[in-house]
Short mmCIF file of C-alpha atoms in Angstrom, two decimals:
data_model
loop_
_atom_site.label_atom_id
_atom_site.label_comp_id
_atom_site.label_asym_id
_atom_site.label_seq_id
_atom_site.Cartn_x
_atom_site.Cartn_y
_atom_site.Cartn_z
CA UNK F 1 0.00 0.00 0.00
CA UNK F 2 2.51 2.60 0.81
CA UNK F 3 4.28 1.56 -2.65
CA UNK F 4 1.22 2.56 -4.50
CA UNK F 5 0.56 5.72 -2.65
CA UNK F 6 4.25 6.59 -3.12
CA UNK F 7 4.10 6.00 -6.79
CA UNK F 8 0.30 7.69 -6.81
CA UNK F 9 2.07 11.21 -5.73
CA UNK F 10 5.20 10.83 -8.09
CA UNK F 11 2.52 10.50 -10.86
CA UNK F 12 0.77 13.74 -9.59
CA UNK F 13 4.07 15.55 -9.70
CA UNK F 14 4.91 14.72 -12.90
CA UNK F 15 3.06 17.39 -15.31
CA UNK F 16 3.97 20.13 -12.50
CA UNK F 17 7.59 19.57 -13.72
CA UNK F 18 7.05 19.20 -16.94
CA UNK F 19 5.12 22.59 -16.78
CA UNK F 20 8.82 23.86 -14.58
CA UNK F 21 11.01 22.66 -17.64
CA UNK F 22 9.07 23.99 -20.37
CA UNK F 23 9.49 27.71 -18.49
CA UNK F 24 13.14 26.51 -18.51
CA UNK F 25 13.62 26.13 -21.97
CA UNK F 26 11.08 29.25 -23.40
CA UNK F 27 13.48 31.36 -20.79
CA UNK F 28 17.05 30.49 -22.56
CA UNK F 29 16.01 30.40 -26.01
CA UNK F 30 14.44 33.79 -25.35
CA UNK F 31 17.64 34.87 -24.38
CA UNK F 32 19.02 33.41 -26.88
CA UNK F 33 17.39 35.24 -29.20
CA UNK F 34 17.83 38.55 -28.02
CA UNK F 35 21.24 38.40 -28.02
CA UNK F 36 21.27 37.32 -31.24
CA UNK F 37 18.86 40.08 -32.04
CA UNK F 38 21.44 42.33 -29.86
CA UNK F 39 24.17 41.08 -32.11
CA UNK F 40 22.19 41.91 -35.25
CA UNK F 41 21.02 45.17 -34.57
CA UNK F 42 25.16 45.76 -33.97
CA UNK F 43 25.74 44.91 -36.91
CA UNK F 44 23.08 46.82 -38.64
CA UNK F 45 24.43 50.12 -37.37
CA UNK F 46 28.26 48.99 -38.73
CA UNK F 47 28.71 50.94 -42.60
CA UNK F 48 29.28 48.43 -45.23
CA UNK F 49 32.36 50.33 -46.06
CA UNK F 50 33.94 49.64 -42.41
CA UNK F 51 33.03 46.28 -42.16
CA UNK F 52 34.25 45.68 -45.43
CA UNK F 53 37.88 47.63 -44.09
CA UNK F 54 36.95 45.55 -40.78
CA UNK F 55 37.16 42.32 -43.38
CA UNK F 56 40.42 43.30 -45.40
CA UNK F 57 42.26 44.07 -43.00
CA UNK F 58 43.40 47.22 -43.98
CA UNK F 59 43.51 50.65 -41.96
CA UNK F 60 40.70 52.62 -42.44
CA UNK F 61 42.36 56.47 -42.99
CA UNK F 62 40.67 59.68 -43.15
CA UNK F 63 42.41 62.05 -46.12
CA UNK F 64 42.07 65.73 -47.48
CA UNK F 65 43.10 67.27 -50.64
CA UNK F 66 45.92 69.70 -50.27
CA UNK F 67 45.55 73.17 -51.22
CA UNK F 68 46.06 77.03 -50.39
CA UNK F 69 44.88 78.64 -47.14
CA UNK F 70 45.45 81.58 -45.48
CA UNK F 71 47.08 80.52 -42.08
CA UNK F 72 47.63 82.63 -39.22
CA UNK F 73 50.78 82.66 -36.77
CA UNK F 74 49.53 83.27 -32.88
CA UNK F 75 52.63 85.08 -30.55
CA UNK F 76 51.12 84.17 -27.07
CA UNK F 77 53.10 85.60 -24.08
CA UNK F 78 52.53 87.16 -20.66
CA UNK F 79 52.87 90.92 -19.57
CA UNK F 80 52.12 93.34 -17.24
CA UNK F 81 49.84 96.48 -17.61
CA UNK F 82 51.25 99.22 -17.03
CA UNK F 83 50.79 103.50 -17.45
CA UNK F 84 52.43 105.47 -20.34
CA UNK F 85 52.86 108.03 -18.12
CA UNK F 86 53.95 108.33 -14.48
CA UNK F 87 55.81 111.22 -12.26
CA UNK F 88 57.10 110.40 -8.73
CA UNK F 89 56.46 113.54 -6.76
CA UNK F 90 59.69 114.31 -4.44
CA UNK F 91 60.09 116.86 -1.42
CA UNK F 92 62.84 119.24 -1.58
CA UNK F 93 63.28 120.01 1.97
CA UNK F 94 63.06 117.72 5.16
CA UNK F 95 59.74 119.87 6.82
CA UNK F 96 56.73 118.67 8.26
CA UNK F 97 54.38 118.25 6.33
CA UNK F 98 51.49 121.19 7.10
CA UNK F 99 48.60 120.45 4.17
CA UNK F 100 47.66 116.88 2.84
CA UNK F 101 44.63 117.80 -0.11
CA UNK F 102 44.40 114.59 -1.57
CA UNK F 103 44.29 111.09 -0.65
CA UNK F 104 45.02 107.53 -2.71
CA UNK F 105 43.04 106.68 -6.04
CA UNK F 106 42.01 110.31 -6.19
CA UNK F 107 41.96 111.94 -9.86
CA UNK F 108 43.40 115.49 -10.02
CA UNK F 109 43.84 117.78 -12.78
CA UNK F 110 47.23 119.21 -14.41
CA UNK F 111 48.67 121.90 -12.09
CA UNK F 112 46.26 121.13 -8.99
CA UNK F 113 48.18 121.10 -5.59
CA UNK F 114 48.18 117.92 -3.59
CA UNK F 115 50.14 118.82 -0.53
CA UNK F 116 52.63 121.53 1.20
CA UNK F 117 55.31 121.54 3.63
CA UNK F 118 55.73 124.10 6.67
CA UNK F 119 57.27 127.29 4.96
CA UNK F 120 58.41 129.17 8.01
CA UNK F 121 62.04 127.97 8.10
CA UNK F 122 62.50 128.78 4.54
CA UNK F 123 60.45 132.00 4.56
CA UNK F 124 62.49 133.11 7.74
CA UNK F 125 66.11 131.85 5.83
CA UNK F 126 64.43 134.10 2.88
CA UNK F 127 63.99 137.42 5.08
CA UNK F 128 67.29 136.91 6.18
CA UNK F 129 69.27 136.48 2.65
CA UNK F 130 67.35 140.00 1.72
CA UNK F 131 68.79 141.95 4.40
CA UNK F 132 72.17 140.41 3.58
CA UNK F 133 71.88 141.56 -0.15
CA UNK F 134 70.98 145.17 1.04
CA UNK F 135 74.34 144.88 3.32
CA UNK F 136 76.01 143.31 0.29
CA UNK F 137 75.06 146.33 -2.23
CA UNK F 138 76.32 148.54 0.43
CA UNK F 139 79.88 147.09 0.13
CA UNK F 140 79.63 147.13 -3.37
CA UNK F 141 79.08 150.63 -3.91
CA UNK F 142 81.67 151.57 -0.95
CA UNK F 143 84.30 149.77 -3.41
CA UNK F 144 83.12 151.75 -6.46
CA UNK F 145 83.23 154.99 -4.76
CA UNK F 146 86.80 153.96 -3.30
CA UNK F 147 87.86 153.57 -7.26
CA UNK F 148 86.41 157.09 -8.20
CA UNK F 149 83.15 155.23 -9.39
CA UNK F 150 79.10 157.19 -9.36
CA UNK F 151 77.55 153.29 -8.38
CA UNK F 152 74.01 155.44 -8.93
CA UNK F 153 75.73 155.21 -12.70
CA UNK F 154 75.88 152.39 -14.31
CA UNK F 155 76.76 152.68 -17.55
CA UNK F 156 79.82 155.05 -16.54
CA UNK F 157 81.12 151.47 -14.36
CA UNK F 158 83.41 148.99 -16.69
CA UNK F 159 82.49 145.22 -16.77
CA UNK F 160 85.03 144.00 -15.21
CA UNK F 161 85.51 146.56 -12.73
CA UNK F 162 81.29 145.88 -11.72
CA UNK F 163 82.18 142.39 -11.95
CA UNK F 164 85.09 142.26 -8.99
CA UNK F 165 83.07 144.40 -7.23
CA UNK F 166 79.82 142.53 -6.74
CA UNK F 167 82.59 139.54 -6.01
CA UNK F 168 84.44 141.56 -3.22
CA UNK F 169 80.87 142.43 -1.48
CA UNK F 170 79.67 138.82 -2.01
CA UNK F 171 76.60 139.92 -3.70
CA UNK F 172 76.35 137.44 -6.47
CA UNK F 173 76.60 134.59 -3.65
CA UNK F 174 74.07 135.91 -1.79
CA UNK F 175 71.96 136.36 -4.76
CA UNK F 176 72.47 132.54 -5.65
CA UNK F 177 71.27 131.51 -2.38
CA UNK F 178 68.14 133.90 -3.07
CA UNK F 179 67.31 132.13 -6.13
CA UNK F 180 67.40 128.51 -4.50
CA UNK F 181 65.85 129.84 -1.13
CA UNK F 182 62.95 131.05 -3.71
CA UNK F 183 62.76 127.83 -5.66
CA UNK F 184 62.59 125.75 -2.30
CA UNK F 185 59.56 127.58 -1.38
CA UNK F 186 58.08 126.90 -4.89
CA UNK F 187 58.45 122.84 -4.62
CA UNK F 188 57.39 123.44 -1.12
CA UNK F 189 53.96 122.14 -2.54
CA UNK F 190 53.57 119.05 -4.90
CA UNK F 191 51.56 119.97 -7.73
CA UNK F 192 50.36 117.28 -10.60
CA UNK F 193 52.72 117.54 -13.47
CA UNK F 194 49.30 115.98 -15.76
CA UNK F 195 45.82 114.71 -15.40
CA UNK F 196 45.92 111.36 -13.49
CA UNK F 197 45.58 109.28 -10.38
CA UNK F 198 47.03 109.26 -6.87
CA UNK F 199 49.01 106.62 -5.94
CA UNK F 200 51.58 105.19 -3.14
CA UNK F 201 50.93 108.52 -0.87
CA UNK F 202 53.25 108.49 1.75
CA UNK F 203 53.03 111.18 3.45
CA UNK F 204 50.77 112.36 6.60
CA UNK F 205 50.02 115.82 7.99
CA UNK F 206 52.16 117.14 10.37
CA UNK F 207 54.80 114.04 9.44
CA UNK F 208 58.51 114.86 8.55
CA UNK F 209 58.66 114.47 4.51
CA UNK F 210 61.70 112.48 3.50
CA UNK F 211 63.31 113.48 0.63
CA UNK F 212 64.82 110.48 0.05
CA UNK F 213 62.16 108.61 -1.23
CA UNK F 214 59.01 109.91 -3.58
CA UNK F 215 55.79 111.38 -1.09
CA UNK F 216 53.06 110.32 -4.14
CA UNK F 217 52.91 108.79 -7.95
CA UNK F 218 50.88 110.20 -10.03
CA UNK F 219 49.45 107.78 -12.80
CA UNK F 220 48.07 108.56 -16.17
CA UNK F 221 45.62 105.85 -16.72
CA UNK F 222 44.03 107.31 -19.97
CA UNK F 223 47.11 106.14 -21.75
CA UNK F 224 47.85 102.49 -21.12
CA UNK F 225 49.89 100.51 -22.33
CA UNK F 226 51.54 96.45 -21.61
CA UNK F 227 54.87 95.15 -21.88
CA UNK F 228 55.50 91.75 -23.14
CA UNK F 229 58.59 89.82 -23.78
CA UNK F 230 58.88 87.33 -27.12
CA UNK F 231 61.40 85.26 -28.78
CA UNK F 232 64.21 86.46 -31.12
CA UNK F 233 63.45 83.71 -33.57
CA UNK F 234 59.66 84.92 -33.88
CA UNK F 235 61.50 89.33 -34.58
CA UNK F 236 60.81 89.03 -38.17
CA UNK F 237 56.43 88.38 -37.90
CA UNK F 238 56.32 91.52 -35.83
CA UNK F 239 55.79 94.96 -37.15
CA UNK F 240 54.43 98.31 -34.89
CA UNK F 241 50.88 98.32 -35.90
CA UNK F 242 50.53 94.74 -34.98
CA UNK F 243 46.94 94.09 -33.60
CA UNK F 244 47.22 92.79 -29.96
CA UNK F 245 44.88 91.06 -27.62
CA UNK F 246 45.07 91.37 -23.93
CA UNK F 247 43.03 89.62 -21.13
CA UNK F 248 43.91 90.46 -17.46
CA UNK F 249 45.05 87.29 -15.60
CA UNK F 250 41.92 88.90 -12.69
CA UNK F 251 39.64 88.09 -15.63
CA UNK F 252 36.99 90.60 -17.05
CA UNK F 253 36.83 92.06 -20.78
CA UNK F 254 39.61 91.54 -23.19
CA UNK F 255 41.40 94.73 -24.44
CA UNK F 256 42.55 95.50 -27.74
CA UNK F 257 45.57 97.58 -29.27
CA UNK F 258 48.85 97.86 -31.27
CA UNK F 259 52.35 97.30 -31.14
CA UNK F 260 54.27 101.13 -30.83
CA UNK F 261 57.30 99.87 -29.68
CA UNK F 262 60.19 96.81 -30.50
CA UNK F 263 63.39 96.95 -28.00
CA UNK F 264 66.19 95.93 -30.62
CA UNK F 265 68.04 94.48 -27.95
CA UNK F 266 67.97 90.62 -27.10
CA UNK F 267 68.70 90.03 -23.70
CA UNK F 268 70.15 86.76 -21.67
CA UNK F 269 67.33 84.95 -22.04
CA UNK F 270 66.89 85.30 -25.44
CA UNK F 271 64.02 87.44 -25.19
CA UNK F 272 62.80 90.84 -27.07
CA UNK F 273 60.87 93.34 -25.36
CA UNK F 274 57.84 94.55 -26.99
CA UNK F 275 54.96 97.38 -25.95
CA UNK F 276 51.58 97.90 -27.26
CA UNK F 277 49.31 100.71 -26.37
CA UNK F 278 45.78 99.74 -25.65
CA UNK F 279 42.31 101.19 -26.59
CA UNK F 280 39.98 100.72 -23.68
CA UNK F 281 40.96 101.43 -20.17
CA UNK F 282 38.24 100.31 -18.10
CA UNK F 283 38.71 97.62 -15.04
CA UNK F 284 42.49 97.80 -15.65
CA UNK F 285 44.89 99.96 -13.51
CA UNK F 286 48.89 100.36 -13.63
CA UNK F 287 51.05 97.04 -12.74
CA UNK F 288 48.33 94.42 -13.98
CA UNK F 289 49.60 91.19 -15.03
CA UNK F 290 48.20 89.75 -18.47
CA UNK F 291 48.31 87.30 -21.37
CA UNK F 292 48.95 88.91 -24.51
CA UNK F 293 48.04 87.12 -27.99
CA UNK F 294 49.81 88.63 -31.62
CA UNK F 295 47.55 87.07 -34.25
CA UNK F 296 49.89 87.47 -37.39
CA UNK F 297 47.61 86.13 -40.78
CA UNK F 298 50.41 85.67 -43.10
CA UNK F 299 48.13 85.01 -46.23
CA UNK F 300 47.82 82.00 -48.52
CA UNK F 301 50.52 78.61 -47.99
CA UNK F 302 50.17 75.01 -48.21
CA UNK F 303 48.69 74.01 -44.75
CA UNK F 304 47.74 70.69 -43.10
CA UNK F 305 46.32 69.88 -40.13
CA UNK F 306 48.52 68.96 -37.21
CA UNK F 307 47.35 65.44 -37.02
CA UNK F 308 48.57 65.31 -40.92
CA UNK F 309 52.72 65.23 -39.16
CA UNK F 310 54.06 62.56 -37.69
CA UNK F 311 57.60 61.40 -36.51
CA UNK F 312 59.76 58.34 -38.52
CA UNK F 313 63.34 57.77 -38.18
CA UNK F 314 63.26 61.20 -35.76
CA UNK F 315 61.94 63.04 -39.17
CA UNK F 316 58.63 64.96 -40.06
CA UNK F 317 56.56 62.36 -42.50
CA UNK F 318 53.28 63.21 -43.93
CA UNK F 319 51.38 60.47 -45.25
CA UNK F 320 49.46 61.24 -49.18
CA UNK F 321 47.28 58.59 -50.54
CA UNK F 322 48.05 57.24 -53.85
CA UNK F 323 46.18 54.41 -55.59
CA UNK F 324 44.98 52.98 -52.40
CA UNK F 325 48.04 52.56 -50.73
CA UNK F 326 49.79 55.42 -48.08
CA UNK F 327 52.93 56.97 -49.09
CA UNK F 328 55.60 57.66 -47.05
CA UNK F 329 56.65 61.56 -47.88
CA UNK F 330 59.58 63.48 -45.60
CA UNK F 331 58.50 67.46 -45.11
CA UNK F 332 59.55 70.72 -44.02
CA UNK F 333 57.53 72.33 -41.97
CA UNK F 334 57.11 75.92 -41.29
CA UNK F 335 55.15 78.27 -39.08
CA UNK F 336 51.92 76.49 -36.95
CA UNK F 337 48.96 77.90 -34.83
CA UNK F 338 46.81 75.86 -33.12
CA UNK F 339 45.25 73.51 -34.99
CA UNK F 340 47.58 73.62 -38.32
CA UNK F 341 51.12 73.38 -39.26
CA UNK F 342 53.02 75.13 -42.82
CA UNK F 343 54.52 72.69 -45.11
CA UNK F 344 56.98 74.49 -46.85
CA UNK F 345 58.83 71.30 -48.61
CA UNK F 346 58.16 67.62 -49.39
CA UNK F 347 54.63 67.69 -50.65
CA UNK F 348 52.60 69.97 -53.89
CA UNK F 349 49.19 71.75 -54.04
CA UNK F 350 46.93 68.66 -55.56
CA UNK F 351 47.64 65.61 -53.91
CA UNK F 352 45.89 63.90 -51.08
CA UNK F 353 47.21 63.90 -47.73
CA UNK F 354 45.91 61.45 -44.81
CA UNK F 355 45.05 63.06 -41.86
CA UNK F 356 43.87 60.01 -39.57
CA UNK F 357 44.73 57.09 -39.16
CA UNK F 358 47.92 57.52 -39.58
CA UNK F 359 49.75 57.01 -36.67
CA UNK F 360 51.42 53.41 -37.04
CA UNK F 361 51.47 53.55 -41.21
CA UNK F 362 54.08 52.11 -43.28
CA UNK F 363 55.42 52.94 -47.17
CA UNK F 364 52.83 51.74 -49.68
CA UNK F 365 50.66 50.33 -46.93
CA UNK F 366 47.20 49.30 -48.50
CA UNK F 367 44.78 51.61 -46.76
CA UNK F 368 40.72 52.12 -46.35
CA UNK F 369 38.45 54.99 -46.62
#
């Protein structure tokens, strides 16, 4: 009995797993057809042309035809901002300082005073050099009258005998130290030499000035200007009246102008100096650093792109397709930007030069489109 009952429930059992392994098998041949449908669909979005470089075995290259084009030469360096015109303001005198009328990043005009120094010493020293002259023109004409002179006459007085006279009385010394006293009390105030800014003030009210070092600048910052160094071997593409392009390293707008100025000097480094003035002078200020650009379009040549060159035997090749196969040409190369170099030997206007797939070509190697 339990036989039967045990082979009873194995009989039961037996369509539920036949229903389990028929699941089974619809599950892996579905998969088994979408990968093949995955593998299809691949190759549906493959061009004939590749698979059929895919099946020769052959590189598949990318070419262009040679020709003309105007190229242009980019000169990219660093420089610094700085004014066309600047004036160090200096104090004569060591005084206190009485009047301060300005302050830093103030604009003044041509001729306006900025500050003044304590006169008294040097008006006092100036009262005293005037009474010294009267005593001085005293002696004088007590010397003329001792040589039978009129000193109220002039032109009755020789040259020379005037001349020892006004050196025995010490009158042209004292009339020396008259001029300076006067010209002391003149620079006793710094006035603007020119329309500009007001910069490194050092100087306080009531302070001792120092003449040793200058109490303002004064900037010009309608008239800018930036200095830039280049190479010696890239002289002969610059010209004044070169457009420039300059972008503050701070960031904001980039500023336009043109070279006025080539130092012909090369220094240590191998470097020329070059200035251009700019148009523009808003957001930039005296002592900037920038990156200048010299765009230099130097008209029609036979240009490829960069990816065009590559390196054999420690030589320039560029690679020209010629009845399907790649041919191994040795160039000269010239001047190159960004994107494009000159070839100025090894190849002619006309032929077809491969610009990918290039990179591990050999002579006359059968090649694909």
């Amino acid at each position: 009995m339990k036989d039967m009952k045990k082979e009873y429930t194995v009989l039961r059992m037996r369509p539920a797993l036949i229903a389990l392994w028929v699941v089974v098998l619809f599950a892996v041949a579905g998969c088994g057809n979408d990968k093949k449908q995955a593998s299809g669909n691949g190759k549906g979005n493959t061009s004939p042309r590749r698979e059929a470089a895919a099946s020769s075995g052959k590189p598949v290259v990318k070419t262009i035809k040679l020709e003309e084009s105007e190229i242009t030469h980019d000169i990219v360096s660093n420089g610094k901002i700085a004014a066309k015109e600047t004036a160090d303001l200096f104090f004569r005198t060591s005084e206190p300082v009485s009047e301060v009328w300005v302050r830093e990043g103030q604009h003044v005009k041509r001729g306006q005073k900025l500050a003044r120094l304590d006169i008294f010493k040097l008006e006092s020293e100036r009262a005293k050099l005037l009474a010294e002259r009267e005593k001085a023109i005293l002696e004088m004409q007590d010397v003329l009258i001792g040589q039978g002179f009129d000193p109220s006459d002039d032109s009755s007085i020789p040259a020379e005998v005037m001349r020892l006279a006004r050196v025995r009385s010490g009158l042209d010394q004292i009339e020396t130290s008259i001029s300076l006293n006067k010209k002391d009390i003149e620079q006793s105030a710094l006035v603007a030499p020119f329309d500009g800014v007001v910069a490194n003030l050092k100087i306080k009210r009531f302070g001792l000035a120092n003449t040793s070092e200058p109490a303002c600048r004064i900037i010009n910052n309608g008239a800018m200007q930036v200095e830039f160094p280049v190479l010696e071997s890239e002289l002969s593409l610059l010209r004044a009246g070169d457009s420039v392009e300059v972008t503050p390293f701070a960031g904001g707008d980039t500023y336009r102008g043109k070279v006025v100025e080539i130092n012909p000097t090369v220094d240590e480094k191998g470097l020329i100096t070059v200035r251009a003035s700019l148009t523009g002078h808003k957001g930039i200020v005296d002592g900037m650093n920038a990156r200048v650009r010299v765009s230099k379009n130097l008209g029609k040549r036979l240009v490829v792109p960069k990816s065009a060159v590559v390196l054999r035997s420690g030589r320039e090749v560029v690679f020209t397709l010629e009845d399907g196969k790649a041919r191994w040409n040795y160039v000269t190369t010239g001047i190159e930007n960004l994107d494009s170099r000159e070839i100025t030997d090894g190849l002619k206007a006309g032929q077809t030069v491969i610009t990918e797939g290039n990179e591990n070509l050999a002579h006359q190697a059968p090649v694909s489109l």
